[in-house]
Coordinates of C-alpha atoms in Angstrom, one line a residue:
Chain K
X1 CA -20.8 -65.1 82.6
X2 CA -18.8 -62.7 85.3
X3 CA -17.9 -60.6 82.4
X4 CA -21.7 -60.1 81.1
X5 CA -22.8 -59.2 84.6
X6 CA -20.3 -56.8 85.1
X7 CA -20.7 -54.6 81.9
X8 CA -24.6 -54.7 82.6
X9 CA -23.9 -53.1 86.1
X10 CA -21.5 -50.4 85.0
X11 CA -23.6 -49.2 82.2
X12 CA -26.3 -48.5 85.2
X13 CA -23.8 -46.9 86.8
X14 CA -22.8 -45.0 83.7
X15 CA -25.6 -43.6 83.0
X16 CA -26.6 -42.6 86.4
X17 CA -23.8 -40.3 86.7
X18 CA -23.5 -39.4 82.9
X19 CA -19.7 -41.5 82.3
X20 CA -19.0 -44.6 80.7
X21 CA -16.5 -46.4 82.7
X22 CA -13.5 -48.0 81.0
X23 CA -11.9 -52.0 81.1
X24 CA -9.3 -51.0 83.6
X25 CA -11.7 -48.6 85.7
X26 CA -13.6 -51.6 85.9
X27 CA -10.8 -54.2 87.0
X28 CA -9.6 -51.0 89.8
X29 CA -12.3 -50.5 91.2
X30 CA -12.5 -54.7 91.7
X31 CA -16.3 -54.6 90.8
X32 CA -17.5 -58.2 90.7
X33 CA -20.7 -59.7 90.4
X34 CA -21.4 -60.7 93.8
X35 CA -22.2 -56.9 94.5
X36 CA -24.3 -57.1 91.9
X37 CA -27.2 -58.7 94.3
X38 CA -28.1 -55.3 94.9
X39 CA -28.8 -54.1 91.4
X40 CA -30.4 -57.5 90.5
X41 CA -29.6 -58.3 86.8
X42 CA -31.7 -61.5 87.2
X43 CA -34.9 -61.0 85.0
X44 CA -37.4 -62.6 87.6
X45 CA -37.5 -65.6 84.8
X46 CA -35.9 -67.8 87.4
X47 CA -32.3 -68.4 85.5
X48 CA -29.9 -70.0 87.8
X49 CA -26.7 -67.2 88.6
X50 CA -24.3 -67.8 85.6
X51 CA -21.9 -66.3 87.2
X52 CA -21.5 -68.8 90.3
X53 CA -19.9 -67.2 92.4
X54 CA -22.8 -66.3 95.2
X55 CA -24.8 -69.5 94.0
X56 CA -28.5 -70.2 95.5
X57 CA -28.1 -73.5 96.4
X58 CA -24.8 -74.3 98.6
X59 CA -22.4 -77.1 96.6
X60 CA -23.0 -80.3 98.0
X61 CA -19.6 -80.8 100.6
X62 CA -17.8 -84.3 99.3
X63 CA -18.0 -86.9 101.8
X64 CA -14.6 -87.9 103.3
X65 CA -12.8 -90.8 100.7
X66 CA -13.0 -94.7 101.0
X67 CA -9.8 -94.8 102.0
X68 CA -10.8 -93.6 105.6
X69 CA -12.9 -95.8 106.2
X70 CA -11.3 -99.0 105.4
X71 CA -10.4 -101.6 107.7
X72 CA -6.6 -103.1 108.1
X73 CA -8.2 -106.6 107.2
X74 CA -10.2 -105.8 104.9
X75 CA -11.1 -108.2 101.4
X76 CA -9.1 -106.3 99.2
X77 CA -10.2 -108.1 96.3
X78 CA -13.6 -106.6 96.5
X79 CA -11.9 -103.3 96.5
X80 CA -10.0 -104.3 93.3
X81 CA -11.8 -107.2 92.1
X82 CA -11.0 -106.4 88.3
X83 CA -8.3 -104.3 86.4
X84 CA -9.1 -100.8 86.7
X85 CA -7.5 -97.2 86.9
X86 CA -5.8 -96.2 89.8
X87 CA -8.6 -94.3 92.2
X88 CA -6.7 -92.1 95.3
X89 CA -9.7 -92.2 97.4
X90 CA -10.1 -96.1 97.0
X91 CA -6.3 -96.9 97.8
X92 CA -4.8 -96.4 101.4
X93 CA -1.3 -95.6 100.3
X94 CA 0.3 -92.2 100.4
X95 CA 1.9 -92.8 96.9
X96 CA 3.6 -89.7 95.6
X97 CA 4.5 -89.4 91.8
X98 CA 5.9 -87.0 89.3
X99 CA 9.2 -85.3 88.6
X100 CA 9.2 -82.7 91.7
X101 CA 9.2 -79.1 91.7
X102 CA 12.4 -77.3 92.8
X103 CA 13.0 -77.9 96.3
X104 CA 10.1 -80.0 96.6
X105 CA 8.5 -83.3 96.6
X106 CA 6.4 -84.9 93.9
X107 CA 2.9 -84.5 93.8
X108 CA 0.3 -86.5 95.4
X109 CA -2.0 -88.6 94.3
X110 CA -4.7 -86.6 94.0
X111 CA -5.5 -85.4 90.5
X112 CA -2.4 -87.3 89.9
X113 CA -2.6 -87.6 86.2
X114 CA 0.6 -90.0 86.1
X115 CA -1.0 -92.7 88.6
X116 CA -3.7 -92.9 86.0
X117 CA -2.0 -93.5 82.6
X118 CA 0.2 -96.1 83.9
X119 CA -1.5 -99.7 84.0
X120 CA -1.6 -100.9 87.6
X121 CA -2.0 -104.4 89.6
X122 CA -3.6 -104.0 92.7
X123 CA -6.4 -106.6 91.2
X124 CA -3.7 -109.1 91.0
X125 CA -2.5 -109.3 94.8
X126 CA -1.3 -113.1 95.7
X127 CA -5.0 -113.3 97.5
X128 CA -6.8 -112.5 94.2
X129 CA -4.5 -115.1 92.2
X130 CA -5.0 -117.8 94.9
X131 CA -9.1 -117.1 94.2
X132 CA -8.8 -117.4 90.3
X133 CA -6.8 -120.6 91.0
X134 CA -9.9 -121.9 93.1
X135 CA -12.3 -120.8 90.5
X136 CA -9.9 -122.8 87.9
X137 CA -9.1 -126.0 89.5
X138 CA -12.9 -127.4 88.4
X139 CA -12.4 -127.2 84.9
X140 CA -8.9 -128.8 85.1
X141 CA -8.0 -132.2 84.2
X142 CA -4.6 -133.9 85.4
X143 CA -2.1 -134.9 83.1
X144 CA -2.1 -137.8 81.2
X145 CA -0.2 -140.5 83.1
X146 CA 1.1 -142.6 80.2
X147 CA 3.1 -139.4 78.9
X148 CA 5.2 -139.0 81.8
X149 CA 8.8 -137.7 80.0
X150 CA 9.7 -136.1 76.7
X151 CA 10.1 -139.4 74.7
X152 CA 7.5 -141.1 75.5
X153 CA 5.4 -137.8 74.0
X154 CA 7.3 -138.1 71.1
X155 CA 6.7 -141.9 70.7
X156 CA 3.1 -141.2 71.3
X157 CA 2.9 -137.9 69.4
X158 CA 5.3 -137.4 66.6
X159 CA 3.7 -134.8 64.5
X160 CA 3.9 -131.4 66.4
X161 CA 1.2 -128.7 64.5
X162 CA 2.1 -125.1 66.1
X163 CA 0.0 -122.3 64.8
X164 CA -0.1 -118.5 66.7
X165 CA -3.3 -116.7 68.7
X166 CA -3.1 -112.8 68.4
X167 CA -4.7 -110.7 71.2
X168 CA -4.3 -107.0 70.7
X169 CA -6.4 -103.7 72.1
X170 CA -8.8 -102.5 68.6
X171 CA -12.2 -103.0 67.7
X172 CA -11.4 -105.9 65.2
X173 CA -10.6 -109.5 66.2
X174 CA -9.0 -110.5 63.1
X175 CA -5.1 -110.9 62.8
X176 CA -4.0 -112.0 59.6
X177 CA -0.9 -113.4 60.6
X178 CA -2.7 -115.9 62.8
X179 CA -3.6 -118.2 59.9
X180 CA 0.1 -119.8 59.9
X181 CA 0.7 -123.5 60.6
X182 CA 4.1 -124.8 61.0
X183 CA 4.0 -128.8 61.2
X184 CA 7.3 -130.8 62.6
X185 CA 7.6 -134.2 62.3
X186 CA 11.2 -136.6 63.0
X187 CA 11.5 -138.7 59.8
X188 CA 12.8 -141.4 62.0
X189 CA 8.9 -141.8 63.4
X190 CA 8.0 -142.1 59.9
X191 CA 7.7 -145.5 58.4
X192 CA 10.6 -145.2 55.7
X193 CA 13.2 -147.4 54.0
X194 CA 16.6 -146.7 52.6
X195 CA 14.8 -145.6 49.2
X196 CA 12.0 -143.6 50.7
X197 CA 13.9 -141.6 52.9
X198 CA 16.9 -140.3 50.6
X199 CA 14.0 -139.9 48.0
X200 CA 11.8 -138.0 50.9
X201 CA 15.2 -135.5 51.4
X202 CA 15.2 -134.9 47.9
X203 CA 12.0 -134.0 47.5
X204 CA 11.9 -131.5 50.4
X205 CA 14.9 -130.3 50.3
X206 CA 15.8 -127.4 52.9
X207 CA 12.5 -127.8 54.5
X208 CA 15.1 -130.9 56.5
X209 CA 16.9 -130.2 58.7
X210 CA 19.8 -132.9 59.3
X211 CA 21.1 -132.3 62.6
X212 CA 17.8 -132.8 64.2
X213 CA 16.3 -135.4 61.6
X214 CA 13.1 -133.1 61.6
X215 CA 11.0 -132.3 58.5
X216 CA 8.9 -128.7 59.2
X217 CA 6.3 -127.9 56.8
X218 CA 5.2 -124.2 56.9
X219 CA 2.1 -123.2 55.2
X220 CA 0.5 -119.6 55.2
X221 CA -0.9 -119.8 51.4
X222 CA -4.8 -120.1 52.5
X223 CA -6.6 -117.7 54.2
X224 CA -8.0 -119.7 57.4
X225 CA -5.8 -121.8 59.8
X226 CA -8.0 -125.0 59.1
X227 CA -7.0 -124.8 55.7
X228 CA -3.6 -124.4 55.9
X229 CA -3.5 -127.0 58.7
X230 CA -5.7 -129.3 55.9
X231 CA -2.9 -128.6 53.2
X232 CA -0.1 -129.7 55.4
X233 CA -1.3 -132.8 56.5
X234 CA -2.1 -133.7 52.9
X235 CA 1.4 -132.1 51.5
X236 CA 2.6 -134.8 54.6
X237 CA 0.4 -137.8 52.9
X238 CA 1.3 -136.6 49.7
X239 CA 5.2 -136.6 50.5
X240 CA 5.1 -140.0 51.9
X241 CA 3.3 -141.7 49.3
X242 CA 5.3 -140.2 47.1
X243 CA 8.5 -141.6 48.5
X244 CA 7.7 -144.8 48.8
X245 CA 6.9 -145.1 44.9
X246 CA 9.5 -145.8 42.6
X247 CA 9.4 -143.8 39.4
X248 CA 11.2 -145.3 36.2
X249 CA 13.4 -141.9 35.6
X250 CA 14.7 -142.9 38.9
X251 CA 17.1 -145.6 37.2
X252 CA 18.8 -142.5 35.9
X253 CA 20.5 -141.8 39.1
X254 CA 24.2 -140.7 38.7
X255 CA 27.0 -140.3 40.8
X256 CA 26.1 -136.7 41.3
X257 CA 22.6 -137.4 42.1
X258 CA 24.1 -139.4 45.5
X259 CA 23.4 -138.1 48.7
X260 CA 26.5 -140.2 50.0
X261 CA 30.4 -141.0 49.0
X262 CA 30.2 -144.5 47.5
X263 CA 34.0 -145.9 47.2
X264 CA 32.9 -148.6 45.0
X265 CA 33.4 -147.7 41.2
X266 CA 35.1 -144.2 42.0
X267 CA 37.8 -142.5 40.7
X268 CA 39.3 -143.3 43.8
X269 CA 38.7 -146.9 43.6
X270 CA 40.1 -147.0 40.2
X271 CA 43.7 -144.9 40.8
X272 CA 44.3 -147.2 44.1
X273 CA 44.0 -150.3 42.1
X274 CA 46.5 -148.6 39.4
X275 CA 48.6 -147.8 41.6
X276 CA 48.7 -151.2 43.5
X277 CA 48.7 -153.0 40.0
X278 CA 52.1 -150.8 39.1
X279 CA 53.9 -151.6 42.5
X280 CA 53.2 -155.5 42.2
X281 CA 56.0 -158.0 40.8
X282 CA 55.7 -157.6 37.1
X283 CA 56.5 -161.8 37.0
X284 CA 53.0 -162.4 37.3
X285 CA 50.8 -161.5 34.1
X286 CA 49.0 -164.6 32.8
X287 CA 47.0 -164.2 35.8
X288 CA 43.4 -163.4 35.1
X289 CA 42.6 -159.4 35.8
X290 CA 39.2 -159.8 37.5
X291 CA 41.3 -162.6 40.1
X292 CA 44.2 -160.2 40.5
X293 CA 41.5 -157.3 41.2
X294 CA 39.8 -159.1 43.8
X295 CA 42.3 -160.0 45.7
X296 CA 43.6 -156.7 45.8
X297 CA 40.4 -155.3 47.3
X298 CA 40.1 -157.8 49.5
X299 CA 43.2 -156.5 51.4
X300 CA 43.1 -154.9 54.9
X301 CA 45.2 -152.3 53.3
X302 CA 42.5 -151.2 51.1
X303 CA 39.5 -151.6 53.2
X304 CA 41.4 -149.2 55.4
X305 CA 42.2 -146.9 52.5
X306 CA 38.4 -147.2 51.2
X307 CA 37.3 -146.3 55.2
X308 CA 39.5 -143.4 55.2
X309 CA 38.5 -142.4 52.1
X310 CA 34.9 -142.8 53.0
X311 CA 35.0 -141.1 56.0
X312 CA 36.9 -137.9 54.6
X313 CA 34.2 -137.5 51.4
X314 CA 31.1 -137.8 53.7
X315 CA 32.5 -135.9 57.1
X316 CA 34.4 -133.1 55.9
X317 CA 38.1 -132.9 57.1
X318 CA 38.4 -132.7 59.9
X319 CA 41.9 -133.5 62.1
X320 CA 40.6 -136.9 62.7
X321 CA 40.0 -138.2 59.3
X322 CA 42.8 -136.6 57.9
X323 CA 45.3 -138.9 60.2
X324 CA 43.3 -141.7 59.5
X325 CA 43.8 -141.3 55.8
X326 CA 47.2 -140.5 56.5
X327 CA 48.1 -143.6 58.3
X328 CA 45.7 -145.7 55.4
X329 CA 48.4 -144.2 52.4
X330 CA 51.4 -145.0 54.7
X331 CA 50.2 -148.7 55.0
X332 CA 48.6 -148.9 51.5
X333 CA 51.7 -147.4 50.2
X334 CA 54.3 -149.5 52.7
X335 CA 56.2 -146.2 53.5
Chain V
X1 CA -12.3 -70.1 42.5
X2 CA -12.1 -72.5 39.5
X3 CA -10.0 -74.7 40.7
X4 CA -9.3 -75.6 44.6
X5 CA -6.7 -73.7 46.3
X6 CA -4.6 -77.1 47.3
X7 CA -4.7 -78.2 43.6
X8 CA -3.6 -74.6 43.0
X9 CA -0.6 -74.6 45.7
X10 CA 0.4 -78.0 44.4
X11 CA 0.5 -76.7 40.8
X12 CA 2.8 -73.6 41.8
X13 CA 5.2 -75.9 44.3
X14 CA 5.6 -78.3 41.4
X15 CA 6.4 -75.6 39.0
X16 CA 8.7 -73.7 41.4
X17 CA 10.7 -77.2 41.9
X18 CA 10.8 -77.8 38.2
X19 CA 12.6 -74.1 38.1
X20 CA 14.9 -74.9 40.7
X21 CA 16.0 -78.5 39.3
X22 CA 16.7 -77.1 35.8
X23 CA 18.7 -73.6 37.2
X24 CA 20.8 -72.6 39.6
X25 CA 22.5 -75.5 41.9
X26 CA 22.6 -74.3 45.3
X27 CA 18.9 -73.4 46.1
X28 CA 16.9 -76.4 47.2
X29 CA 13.3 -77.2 46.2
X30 CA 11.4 -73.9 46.9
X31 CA 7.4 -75.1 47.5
X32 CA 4.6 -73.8 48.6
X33 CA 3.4 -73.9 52.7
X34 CA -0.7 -73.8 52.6
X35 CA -1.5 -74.5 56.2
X36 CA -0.5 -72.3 59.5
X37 CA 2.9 -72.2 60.5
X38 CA 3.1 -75.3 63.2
X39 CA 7.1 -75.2 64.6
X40 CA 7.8 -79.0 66.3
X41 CA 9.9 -76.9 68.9
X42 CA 6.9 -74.8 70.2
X43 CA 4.3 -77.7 70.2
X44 CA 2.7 -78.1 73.6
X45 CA 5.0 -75.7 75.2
X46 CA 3.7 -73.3 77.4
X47 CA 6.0 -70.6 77.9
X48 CA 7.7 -69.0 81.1
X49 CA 5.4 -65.7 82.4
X50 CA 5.0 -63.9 85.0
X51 CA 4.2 -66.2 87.9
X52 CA 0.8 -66.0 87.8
X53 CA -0.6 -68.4 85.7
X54 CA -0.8 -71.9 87.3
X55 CA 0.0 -75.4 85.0
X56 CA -0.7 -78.7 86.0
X57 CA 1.9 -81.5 85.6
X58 CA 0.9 -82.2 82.1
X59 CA 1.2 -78.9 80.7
X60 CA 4.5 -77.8 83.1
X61 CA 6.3 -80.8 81.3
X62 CA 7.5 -79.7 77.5
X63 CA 7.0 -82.8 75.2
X64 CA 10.3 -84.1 74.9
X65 CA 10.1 -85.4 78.2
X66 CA 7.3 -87.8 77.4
X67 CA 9.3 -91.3 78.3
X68 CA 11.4 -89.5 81.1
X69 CA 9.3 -87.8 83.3
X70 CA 5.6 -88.1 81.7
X71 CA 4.1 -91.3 80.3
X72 CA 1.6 -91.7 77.8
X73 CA -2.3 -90.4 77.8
X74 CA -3.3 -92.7 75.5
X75 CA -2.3 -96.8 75.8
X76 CA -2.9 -99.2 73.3
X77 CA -0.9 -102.5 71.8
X78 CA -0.9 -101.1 67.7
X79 CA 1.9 -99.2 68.7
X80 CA 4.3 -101.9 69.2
X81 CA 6.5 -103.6 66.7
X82 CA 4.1 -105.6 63.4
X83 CA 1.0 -104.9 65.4
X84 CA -1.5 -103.1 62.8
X85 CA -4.7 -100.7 63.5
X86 CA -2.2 -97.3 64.6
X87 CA -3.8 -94.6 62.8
X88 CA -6.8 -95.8 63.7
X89 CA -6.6 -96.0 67.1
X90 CA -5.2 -92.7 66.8
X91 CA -8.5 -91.6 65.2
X92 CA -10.4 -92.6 67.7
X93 CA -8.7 -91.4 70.2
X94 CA -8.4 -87.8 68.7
X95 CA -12.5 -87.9 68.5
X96 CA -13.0 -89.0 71.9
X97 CA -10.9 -86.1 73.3
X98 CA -12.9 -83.6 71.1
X99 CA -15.8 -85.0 72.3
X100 CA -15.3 -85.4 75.6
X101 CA -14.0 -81.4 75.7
X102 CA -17.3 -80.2 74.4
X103 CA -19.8 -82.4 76.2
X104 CA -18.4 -82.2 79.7
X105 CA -17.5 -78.4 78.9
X106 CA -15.2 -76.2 80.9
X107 CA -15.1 -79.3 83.7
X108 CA -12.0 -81.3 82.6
X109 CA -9.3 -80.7 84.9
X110 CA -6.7 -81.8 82.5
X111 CA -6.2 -84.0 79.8
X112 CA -8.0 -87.3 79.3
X113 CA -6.3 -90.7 79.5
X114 CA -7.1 -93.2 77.1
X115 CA -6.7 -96.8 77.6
X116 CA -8.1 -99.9 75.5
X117 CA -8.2 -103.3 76.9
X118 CA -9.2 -105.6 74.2
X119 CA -11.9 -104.2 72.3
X120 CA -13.1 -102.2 75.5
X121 CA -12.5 -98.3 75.6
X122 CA -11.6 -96.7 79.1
X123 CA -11.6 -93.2 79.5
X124 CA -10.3 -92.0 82.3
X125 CA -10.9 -88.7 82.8
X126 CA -10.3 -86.3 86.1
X127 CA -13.1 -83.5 86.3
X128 CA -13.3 -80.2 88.3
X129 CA -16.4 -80.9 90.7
X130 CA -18.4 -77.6 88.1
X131 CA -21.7 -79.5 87.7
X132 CA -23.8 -81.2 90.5
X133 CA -23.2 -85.0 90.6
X134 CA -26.5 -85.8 89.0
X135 CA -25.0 -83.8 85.7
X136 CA -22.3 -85.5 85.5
X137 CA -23.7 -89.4 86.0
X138 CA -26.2 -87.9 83.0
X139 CA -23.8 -86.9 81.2
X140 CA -21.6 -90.0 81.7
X141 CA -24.3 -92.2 80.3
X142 CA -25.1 -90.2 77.4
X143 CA -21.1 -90.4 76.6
X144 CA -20.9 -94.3 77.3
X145 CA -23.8 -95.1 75.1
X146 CA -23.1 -92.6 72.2
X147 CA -19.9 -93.5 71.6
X148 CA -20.2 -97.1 72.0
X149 CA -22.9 -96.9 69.4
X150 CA -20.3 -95.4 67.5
X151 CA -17.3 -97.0 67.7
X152 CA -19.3 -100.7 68.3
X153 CA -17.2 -101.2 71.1
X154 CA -17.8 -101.4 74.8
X155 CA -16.8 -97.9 75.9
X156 CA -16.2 -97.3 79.8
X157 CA -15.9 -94.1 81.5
X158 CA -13.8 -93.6 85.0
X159 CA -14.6 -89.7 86.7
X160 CA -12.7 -88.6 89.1
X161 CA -13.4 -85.2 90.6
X162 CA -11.2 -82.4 92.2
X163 CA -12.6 -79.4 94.4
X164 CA -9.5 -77.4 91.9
X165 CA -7.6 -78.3 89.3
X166 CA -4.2 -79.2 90.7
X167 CA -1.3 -76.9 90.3
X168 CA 2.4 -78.2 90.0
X169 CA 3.7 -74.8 89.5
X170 CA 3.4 -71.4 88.6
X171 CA 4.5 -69.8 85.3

C-alpha cells in the first residue's frame, strides 16, 4: 500500500545521493505517497493508486439520508412494512444510545452499533396492526353461537386434547418435545355407574384427580403427535370398556380394597352393639339375638353414631365431625 | 513424530496426576497446558495508551459489561432455557464473521451483528464506505447466495455505510 510506495521512492532518493534513509528519517521527514506523483511509481500498466490517497476518480459524495426528505404524514408502514434492523437514515428521530463518555452524551445513531443488535418495532405501529387486522378479518369466522359460556363447552365438548407448537430461530423445524398430548376428560361426562367408576379410579390411579373429578391422560411414548394422540383415545376406549366389565377376581374385594368407610359389618359396628348389648337390662335373654340386634340398629342413637362415624372415616377430622361424633357417644352413651 | 503431540501431552498430564495423587498431599493435579496462554481477564480488552488510538463503542466497553452497558452481537432463541441447537448456532455464527472479515476486507467498521428470525439469517453489518457502491452490492450477492447455499437457510444481508468508522473515545 502507502508503505510500498514510500520505500520505492526513498530508495530513488537513496541512491541519487549515495544514502539509504532510515524508518524514522522517513516518518520525519513526513514523506507520503501523494508526493510521489512526481516520481511516478505507477508502471504505465494502468493499476488503480493502491495507496488512495490522491485517487483518479473522485468518491462518489453520499446523497443526503431518507430521513430528510420525509414528509410529517407520511405512510409509515411502507417505510417499515416488515421487521427489520434499525436504519438511522430511514428513521426521523434523533435517538441517542450508549453508556456516554465522560462529560458527554451518548452517541448517536449513526454507526450506532447498539440500535442495531437490539430487536426493534417500528413495523408494528397501531397503523400497521390495524392493516394486518384488515387483511385478517376475511379468513375469520365468528364464533359458534350455541357455545356461548363455559358449561355449555363442556356439555358440548368434554374431552379437552392439548398438545404444544415450538417456534425457535435454527435451520431445523423439528422440536422433539412437540410430540406430547395431554388429554382431560371430567368422569362425570362419562357414561359410568357406581361399579364402573370406582373400578375406572382404580385402574388409573393418580392419573385422577379428585378435587376436580378430571381424568388426564399424558402420553409422549411415540414419536409423532398423531400417534400419541391415537394411543390416548384408545387408552380412553380401552379404560372405559374396561370398567364397565366385571371380572370374576373382582368378588374378592375386601375391606381394604374399599375406596369408602362402610359402617355396616365394621369393627365399629360390632363394639357399639357390645357395648349397647352390656348396658341393657340383663332381665331380658330368651329374646332372639338377631331381634334384639335389629332393634338396636334401628335406634336414632345409632344411626347418629354410624353418621358420625361415617363422616369422620371418609372426611378426615376435622373440628366439625369431631363434635358431631362427640355429641353421637354422649347420646349413644346417655351421659 | 510417532505419536501426535495431544496424545503425547495427555499421556504426560495423566502421568504427572497419577504422581501427585499417590505423593505428597498439598500439590494439586499438575497437567500439561498445550495451547497459547488465553487469560479470561484480558479477553477483548483493549488496554489504556497513549491517547492516540481511537475505539469504537464495542471495543471501549471491556466484556463484563455485556448485559449493562452493551447487548448482544449475536441474537437467537437456543440460548434460552430447554431450547436445543446452541453450539450450533454458535458455529455458524463464528463462520459467518470469518467470512464476512475476509470477503468484505478491511471495510467493516466494527463488529457484525447477527440475528436469526426463524430459519432466516440477518447479518447486519455497518461498513466503511472503502469500495465503490457497485463492489459492495457484488459482493453482497456473492455473500447472500454462498452462504445460503451453505447453511440451506435464507441468509439476508443489511449494509450500512459510514464516511469513518465512529470513535467513542480515545485510548
Amino acid at each position: 500500500m502507502a508503505a510500498s510506495c514510500m520505500r520505492a521512492t526513498v530508495l530513488s532518493f537513496g541512491r541519487s545521493n549515495g544514502q539509504c534513509l532510515g524508518n524514522n528519517a522517513r516518518s520525519l521527514l513526513g514523506i507520503r505517497a501523494g508526493y510521489s506523483t512526481a516520481l511516478s511509481i505507477n508502471n504505465g500498466k494502468g493499476f488503480p493508486d493502491r495507496g488512495g490517497r490522491m485517487p483518479r476518480r473522485a468518491k462518489r459524495e453520499s446523497g443526503e439520508p431518507r430521513s430528510e426528505k420525509m414528509a410529517e404524514n407520511q405512510d409509515w408502514t411502507a417505510v417499515y412494512p416488515a421487521a427489520a434492523v434499525f436504519k438511522p437514515s430511514a428513521v426521523p428521530l434523533p435517538v441517542r444510545m450508549g453508556y456516554p463518555v465522560k462529560r458527554g452524551v451518548p452517541p448517536q445513531k449513526n454507526g450506532n452499533l447498539e440500535l442495531m443488535k437490539i430487536p426493534n418495532f417500528l413495523h408494528l405501529t397501531p397503523a400497521a396492526i390495524k392493516k394486518h387486522c384488515e387483511a385478517l378479518k376475511p379468513f375469520c369466522t365468528d364464533w359458534p353461537s350455541g357455545l356461548d359460556s363455559d358449561a355449555a363447552c363442556e356439555k358440548h365438548f368434554p374431552i379437552k386434547v392439548e398438545s404444544k407448537e415450538f417456534v425457535s430461530a435454527g435451520t431445523s423445524l423439528r422440536n422433539p418435545k412437540a410430540r406430547v398430548v395431554t388429554l382431560t376428560v371430567k368422569l362425570s361426562s362419562l357414561n359410568l355407574d357406581e361399579h364402573a367408576r370406582k373400578k375406572m379410579i382404580k385402574l388409573v390411579r393418580d392419573r385422577y384427580c379428585k378435587e376436580t373429578d378430571t381424568l388426564t391422560i399424558h402420553t409422549d411414548c411415540c414419536p409423532l403427535r398423531q400417534q400419541n394422540y391415537d394411543y390416548a383415545m384408545y387408552l380412553l376406549t380401552v379404560l372405559y370398556h374396561e370398567s364397565w366389565k366385571t371380572e370374576g377376581w373382582e368378588a374378592e374385594k375386601t375391606r381394604e380394597d374399599m375406596e369408602e368407610y362402610h359402617w355396616e359389618g365394621s369393627v365399629s359396628q360390632r363394639n357399639a352393639l357390645d357395648t349397647l348389648l352390656r348396658m341393657r337390662v340383663a332381665s331380658e335373654e330368651e329374646e332372639d339375638p338377631g331381634a334384639v340386634r335389629e332393634e338396636l340398629l334401628g335406634q336414632p342413637a345409632v344411626q347418629e353414631y354410624k353418621d358420625s362415624v361415617t363422616r369422620l372415616k371418609n372426611e378426615g377430622e376435622t373440628e366439625d365431625a369431631m363434635l358431631q361424633y362427640r355429641q353421637a357417644v354422649k347420646k349413644l352413651l346417655n351421659i | 513424530m510417532a505419536a501426535p503431540l495431544t496424545s503425547r501431552c495427555a499421556l504426560l498430564g495423566a502421568t504427572l496426576r497419577q504422581l501427585s495423587i499417590g505423593g505428597t498431599p498439598f500439590l494439586g493435579a499438575r497437567g500439561i497446558h498445550s495451547t497459547a496462554v488465553c487469560y479470561k481477564n484480558r479477553a477483548a480488552r483493549i488496554r489504556v495508551g497513549k491517547g492516540d488510538r481511537p475505539l469504537t463503542y464495542e471495543q471501549a466497553l471491556h466484556p463484563h459489561q455485556i448485559g449493562h452497558r452493551k447487548g448482544w452481537l449475536s441474537a437467537h432463541s437456543s440460548n434460552l432455557h430447554e431450547e436445543e441447537g446452541a453450539a450450533d448456532r454458535t458455529l455458524e455464527d463464528v463462520f459467518i464473521r470469518r467470512f464476512i472479515f475476509g470477503t468484505f476486507h478491511g471495510c467493516l467498521a466494527d463488529e457484525l451483528v447477527i440475528k436469526r428470525r426463524g430459519n432466516i439469517i440477518y447479518i447486519c453489518a455497518l461498513m466503511v464506505q472503502k469500495l465503490p457502491p457497485q463492489k459492495f452490492y457484488f459482493l453482497l450477492g456473492y455473500t447472500e447466495t454462498l452462504l445460503s447455499h451453505f447453511y440451506k437457510c435464507p441468509v439476508k444481508m443489511d449494509i450500512q455505510t459510514l464516511d469513518q468508522r465512529a470513535v467513542y473515545k480515545y485510548v
